mmCIF file of C-alpha atoms in Angstrom:
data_model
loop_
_atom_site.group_PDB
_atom_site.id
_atom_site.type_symbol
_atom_site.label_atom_id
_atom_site.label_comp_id
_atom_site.label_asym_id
_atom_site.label_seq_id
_atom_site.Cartn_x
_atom_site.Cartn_y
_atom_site.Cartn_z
ATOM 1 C CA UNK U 1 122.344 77.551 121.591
ATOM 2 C CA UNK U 2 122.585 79.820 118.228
ATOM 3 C CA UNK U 3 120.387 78.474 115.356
ATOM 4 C CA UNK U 4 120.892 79.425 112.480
ATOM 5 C CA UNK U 5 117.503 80.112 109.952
ATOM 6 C CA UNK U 6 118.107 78.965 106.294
ATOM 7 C CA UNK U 7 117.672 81.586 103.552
ATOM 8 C CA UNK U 8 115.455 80.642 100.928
ATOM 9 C CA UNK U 9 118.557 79.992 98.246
ATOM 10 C CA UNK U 10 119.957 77.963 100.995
ATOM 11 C CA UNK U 11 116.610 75.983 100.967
ATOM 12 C CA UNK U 12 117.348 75.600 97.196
ATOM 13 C CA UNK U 13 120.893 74.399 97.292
ATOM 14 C CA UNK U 14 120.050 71.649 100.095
ATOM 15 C CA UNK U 15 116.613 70.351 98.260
ATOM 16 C CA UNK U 16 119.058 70.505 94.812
ATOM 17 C CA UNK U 17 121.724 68.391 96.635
ATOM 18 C CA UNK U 18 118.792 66.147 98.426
ATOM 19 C CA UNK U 19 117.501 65.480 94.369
ATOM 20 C CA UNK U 20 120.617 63.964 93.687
ATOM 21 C CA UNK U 21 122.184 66.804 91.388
ATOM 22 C CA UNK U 22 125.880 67.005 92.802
ATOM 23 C CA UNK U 23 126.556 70.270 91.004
ATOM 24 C CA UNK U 24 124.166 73.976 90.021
ATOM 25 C CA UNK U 25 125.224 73.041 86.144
ATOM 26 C CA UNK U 26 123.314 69.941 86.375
ATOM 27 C CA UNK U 27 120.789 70.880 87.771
ATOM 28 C CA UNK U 28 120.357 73.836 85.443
ATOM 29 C CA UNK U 29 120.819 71.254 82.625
ATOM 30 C CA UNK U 30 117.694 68.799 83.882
ATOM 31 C CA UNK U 31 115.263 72.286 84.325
ATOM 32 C CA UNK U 32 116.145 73.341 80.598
ATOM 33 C CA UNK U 33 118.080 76.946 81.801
ATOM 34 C CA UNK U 34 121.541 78.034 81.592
ATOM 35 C CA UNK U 35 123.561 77.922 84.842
ATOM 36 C CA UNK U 36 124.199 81.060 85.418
ATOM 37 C CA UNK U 37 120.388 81.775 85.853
ATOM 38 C CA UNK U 38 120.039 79.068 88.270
ATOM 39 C CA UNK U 39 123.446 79.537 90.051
ATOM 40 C CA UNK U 40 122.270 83.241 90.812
ATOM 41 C CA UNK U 41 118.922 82.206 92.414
ATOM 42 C CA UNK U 42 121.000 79.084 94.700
ATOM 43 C CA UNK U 43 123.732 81.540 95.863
ATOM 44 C CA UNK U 44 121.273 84.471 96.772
ATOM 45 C CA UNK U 45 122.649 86.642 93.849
ATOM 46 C CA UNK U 46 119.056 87.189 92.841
ATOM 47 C CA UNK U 47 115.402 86.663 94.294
ATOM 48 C CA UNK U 48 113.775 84.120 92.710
ATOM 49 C CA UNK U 49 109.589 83.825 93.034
ATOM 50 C CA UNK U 50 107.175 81.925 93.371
ATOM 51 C CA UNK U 51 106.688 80.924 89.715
ATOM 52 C CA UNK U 52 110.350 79.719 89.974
ATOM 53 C CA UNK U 53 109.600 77.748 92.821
ATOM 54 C CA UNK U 54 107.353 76.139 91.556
ATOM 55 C CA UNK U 55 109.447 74.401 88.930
ATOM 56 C CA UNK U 56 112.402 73.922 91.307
ATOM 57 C CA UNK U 57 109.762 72.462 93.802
ATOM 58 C CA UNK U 58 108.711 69.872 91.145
ATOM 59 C CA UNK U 59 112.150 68.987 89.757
ATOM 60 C CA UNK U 60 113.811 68.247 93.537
ATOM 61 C CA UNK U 61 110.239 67.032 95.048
ATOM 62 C CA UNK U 62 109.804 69.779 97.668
ATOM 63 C CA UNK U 63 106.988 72.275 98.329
ATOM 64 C CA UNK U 64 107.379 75.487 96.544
ATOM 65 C CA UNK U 65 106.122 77.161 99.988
ATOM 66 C CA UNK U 66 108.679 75.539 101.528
ATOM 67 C CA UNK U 67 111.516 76.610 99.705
ATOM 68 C CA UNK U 68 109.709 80.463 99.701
ATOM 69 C CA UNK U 69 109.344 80.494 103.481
ATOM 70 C CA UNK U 70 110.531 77.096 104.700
ATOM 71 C CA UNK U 71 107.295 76.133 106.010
ATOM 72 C CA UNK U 72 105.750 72.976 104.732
ATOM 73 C CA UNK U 73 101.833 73.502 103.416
ATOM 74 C CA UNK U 74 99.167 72.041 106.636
ATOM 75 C CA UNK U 75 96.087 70.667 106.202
ATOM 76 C CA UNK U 76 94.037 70.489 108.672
ATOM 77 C CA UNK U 77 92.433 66.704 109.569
ATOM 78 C CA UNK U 78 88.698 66.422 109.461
ATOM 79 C CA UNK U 79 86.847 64.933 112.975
ATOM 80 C CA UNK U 80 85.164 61.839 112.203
ATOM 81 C CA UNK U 81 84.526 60.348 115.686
ATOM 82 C CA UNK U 82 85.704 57.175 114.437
ATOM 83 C CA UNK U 83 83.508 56.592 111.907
ATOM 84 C CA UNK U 84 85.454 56.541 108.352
ATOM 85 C CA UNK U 85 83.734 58.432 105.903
ATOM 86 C CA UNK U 86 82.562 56.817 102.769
ATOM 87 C CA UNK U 87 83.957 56.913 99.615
ATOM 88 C CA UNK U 88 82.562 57.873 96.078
ATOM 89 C CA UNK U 89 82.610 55.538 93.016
ATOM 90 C CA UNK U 90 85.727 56.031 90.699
ATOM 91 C CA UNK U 91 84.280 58.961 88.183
ATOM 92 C CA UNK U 92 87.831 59.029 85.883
ATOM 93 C CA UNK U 93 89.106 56.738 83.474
ATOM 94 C CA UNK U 94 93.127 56.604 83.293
ATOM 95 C CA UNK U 95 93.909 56.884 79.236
ATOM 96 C CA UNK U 96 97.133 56.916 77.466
ATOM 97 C CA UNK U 97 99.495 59.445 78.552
ATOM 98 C CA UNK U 98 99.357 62.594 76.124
ATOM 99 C CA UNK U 99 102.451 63.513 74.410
ATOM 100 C CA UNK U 100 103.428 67.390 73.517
ATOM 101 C CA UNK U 101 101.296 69.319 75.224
ATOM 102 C CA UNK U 102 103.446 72.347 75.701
ATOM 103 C CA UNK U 103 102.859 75.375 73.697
ATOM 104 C CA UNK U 104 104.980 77.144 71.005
ATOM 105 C CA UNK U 105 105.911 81.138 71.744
ATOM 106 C CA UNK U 106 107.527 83.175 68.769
ATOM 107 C CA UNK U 107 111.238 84.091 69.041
ATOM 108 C CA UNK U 108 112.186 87.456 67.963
ATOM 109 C CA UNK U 109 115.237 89.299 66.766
ATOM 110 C CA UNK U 110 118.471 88.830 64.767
ATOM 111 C CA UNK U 111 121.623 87.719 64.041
ATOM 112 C CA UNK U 112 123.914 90.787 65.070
ATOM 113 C CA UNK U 113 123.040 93.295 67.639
ATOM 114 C CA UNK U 114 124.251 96.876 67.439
ATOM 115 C CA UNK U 115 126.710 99.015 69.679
ATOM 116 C CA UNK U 116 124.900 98.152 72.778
ATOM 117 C CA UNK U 117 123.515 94.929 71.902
ATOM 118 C CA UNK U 118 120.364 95.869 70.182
ATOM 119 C CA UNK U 119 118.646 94.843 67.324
ATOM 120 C CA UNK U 120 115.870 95.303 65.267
ATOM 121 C CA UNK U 121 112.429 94.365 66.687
ATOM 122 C CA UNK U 122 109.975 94.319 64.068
ATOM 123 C CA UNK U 123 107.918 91.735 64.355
ATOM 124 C CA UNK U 124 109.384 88.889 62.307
ATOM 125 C CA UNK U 125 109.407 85.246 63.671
ATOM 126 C CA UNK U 126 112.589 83.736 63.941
ATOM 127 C CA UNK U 127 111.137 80.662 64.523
ATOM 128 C CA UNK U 128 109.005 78.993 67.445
ATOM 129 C CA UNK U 129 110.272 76.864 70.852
ATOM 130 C CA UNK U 130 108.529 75.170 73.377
ATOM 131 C CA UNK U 131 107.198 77.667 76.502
ATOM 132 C CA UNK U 132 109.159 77.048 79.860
ATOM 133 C CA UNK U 133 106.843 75.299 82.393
ATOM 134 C CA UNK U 134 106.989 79.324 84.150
ATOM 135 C CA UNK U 135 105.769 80.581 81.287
ATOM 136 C CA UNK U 136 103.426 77.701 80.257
ATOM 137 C CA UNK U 137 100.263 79.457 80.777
ATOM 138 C CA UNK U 138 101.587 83.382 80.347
ATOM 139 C CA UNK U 139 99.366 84.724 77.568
ATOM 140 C CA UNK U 140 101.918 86.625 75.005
ATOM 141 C CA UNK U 141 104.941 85.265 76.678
ATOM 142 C CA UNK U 142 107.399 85.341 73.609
ATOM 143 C CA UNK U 143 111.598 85.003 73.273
ATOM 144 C CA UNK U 144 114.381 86.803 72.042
ATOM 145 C CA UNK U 145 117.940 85.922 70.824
ATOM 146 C CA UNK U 146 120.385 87.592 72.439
ATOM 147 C CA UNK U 147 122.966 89.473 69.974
ATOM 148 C CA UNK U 148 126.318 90.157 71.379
ATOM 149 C CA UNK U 149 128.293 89.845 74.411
ATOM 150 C CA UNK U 150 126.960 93.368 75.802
ATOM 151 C CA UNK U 151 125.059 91.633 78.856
ATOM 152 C CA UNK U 152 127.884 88.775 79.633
ATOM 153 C CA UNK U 153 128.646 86.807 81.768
ATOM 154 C CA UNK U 154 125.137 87.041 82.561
ATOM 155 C CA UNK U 155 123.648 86.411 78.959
ATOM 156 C CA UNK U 156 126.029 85.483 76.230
ATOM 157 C CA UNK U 157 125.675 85.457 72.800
ATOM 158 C CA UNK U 158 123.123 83.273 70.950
ATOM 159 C CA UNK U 159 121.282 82.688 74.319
ATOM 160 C CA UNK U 160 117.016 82.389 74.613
ATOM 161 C CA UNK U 161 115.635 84.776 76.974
ATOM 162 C CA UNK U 162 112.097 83.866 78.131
ATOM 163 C CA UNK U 163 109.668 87.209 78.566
ATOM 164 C CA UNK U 164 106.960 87.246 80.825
ATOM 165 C CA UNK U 165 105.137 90.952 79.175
ATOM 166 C CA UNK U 166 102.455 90.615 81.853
ATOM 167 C CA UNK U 167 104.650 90.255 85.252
ATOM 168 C CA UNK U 168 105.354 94.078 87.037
ATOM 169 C CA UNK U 169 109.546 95.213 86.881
ATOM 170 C CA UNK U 170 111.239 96.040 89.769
ATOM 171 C CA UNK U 171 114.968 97.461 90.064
ATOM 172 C CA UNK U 172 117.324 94.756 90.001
ATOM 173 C CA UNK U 173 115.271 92.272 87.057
ATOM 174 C CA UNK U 174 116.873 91.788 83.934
ATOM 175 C CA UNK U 175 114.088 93.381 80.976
ATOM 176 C CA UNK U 176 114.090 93.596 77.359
ATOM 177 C CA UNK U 177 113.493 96.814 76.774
ATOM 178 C CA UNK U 178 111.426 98.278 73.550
ATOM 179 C CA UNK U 179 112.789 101.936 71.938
ATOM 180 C CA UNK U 180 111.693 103.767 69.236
ATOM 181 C CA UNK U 181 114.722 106.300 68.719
ATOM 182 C CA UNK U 182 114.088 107.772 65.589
ATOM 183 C CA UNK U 183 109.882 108.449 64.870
ATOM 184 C CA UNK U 184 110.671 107.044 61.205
ATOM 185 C CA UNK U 185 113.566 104.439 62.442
ATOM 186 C CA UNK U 186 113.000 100.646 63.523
ATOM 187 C CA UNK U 187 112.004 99.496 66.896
ATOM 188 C CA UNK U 188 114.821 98.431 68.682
ATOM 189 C CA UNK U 189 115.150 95.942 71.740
ATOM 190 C CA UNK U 190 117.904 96.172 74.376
ATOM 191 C CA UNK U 191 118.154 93.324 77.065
ATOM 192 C CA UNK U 192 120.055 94.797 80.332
ATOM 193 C CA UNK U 193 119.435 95.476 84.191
ATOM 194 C CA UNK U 194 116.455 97.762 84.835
ATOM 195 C CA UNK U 195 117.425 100.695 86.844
ATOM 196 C CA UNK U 196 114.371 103.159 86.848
ATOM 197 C CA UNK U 197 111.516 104.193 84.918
ATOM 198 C CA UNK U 198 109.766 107.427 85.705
ATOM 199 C CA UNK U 199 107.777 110.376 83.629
ATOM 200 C CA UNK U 200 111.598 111.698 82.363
ATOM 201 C CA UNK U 201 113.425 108.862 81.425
ATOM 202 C CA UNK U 202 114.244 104.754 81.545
ATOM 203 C CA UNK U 203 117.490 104.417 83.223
ATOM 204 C CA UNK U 204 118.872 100.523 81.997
ATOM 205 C CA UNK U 205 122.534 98.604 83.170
ATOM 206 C CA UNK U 206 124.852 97.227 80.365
ATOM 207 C CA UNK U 207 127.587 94.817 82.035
ATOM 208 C CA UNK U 208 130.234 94.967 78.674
ATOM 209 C CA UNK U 209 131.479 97.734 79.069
ATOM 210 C CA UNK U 210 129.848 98.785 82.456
ATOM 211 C CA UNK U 211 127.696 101.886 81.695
ATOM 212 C CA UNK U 212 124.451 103.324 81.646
ATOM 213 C CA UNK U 213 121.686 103.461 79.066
ATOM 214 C CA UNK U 214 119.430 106.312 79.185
ATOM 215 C CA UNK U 215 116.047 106.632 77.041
ATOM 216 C CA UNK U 216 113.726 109.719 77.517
ATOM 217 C CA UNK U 217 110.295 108.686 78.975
ATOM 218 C CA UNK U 218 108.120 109.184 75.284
ATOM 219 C CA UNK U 219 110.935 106.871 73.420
ATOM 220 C CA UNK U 220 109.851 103.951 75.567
ATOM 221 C CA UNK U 221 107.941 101.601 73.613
ATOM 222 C CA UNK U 222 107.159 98.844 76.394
ATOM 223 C CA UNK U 223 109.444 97.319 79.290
ATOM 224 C CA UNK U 224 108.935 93.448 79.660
ATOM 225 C CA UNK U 225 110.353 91.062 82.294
ATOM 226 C CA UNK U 226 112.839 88.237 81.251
ATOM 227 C CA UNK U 227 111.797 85.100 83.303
ATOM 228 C CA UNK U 228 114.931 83.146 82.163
ATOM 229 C CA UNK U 229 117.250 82.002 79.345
ATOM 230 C CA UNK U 230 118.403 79.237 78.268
ATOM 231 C CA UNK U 231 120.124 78.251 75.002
ATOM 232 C CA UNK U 232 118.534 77.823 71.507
ATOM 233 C CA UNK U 233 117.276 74.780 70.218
#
């Protein structure tokens, strides 16, 4: 008898379908991110972790462990040689339910990106949206608004990418990237595909038209992690 272990995107599609979501768009639609972020973690295009899974866990009402390793969290039962233990008084009063208590994260950027997509980053405020539950508690997390069609079908024009500043890149995760080209020129932000990074140069992956972005090491202002995107409110 073959059996056949589930991958953990597999795990994702069946709780997804199990939640009652017939299709990836609507489920994408009920966690508040475009499809084509979601579709890429259900159909093993890309890794998702386990601050992802912990949303998906909530939304389809499955352990995030589970859908990381497919092993459901064990506790282990206490011995109390029949005797049941007893219980304390009620220390907790139930009150009304509290009512938006998410927190607001700056958007940055501009209307109309460059050649490649950039734009300015200088520190203006766009305006303010709500934090994704992943990024809920991510001190500094912040958005941008992504100009142009330079990263599409993956991120399209107008889209909300979510940053995470404080989580560690790895080959493969999208990044918005901060360069300072000119020492008496703006800052400017490109969102692609990290490559590399080393003590020569940041190597970054533009989809429209397919090519390579190259920055020498001491142009790099920062490199930041995009969690997700979603579109603007």
């Amino acid at each position: 008898m073959i059996v056949f272990m589930m991958e953990k995107h597999d795990r994702l599609r069946q709780a997804r379908i199990d939640a009652g979501y017939k299709t990836a768009a609507a489920a994408a639609n009920a966690l508040g991110i475009t499809a084509s972020t979601y579709r890429a973690h259900e159909n093993g295009q890309n890794k998702f972790e386990l601050e992802e899974a912990e949303v998906y866990g909530k939304r389809f009402n499955v352990s995030p462990l589970w859908l990381m390793t497919g092993s459901e969290p064990t506790e282990q039962p206490q011995k109390t040689n029949g005797i049941k233990p007893p219980i304390d008084s009620p220390n907790a009063k139930v009150l009304d339910r509290i009512v938006g208590d998410g927190r607001l994260i700056p958007v940055y950027g501009q209307a109309v990106g460059g050649v490649d997509g950039e734009f300015e980053m200088n520190g203006n405020i766009l305006y303010e949206v709500m934090a994704p539950p992943v990024l809920s508690h991510v001190s500094n997390a912040y958005g941008v608004s992504i100009a142009g069609d330079s990263m599409s079908p993956r991120y399209e024009d107008g889209e909300l990418a979510f940053v995470d500043p404080k989580r560690r890149v790895k080959k493969g995760d999208y990044v918005i990237a901060q360069i300072k080209t000119d020492e008496h020129g703006p800052l400017l932000a490109f969102v692609k595909k990290f490559i590399r990074h080393n003590a020569a140069e940041l190597i970054l992956e533009q989809f429209n038209p397919p090519k390579e972005l190259r920055f020498e090491a001491e142009s790099v202002v920062s490199v930041h992690y995009i969690a997700l995107a979603g579109n603007g409110g």
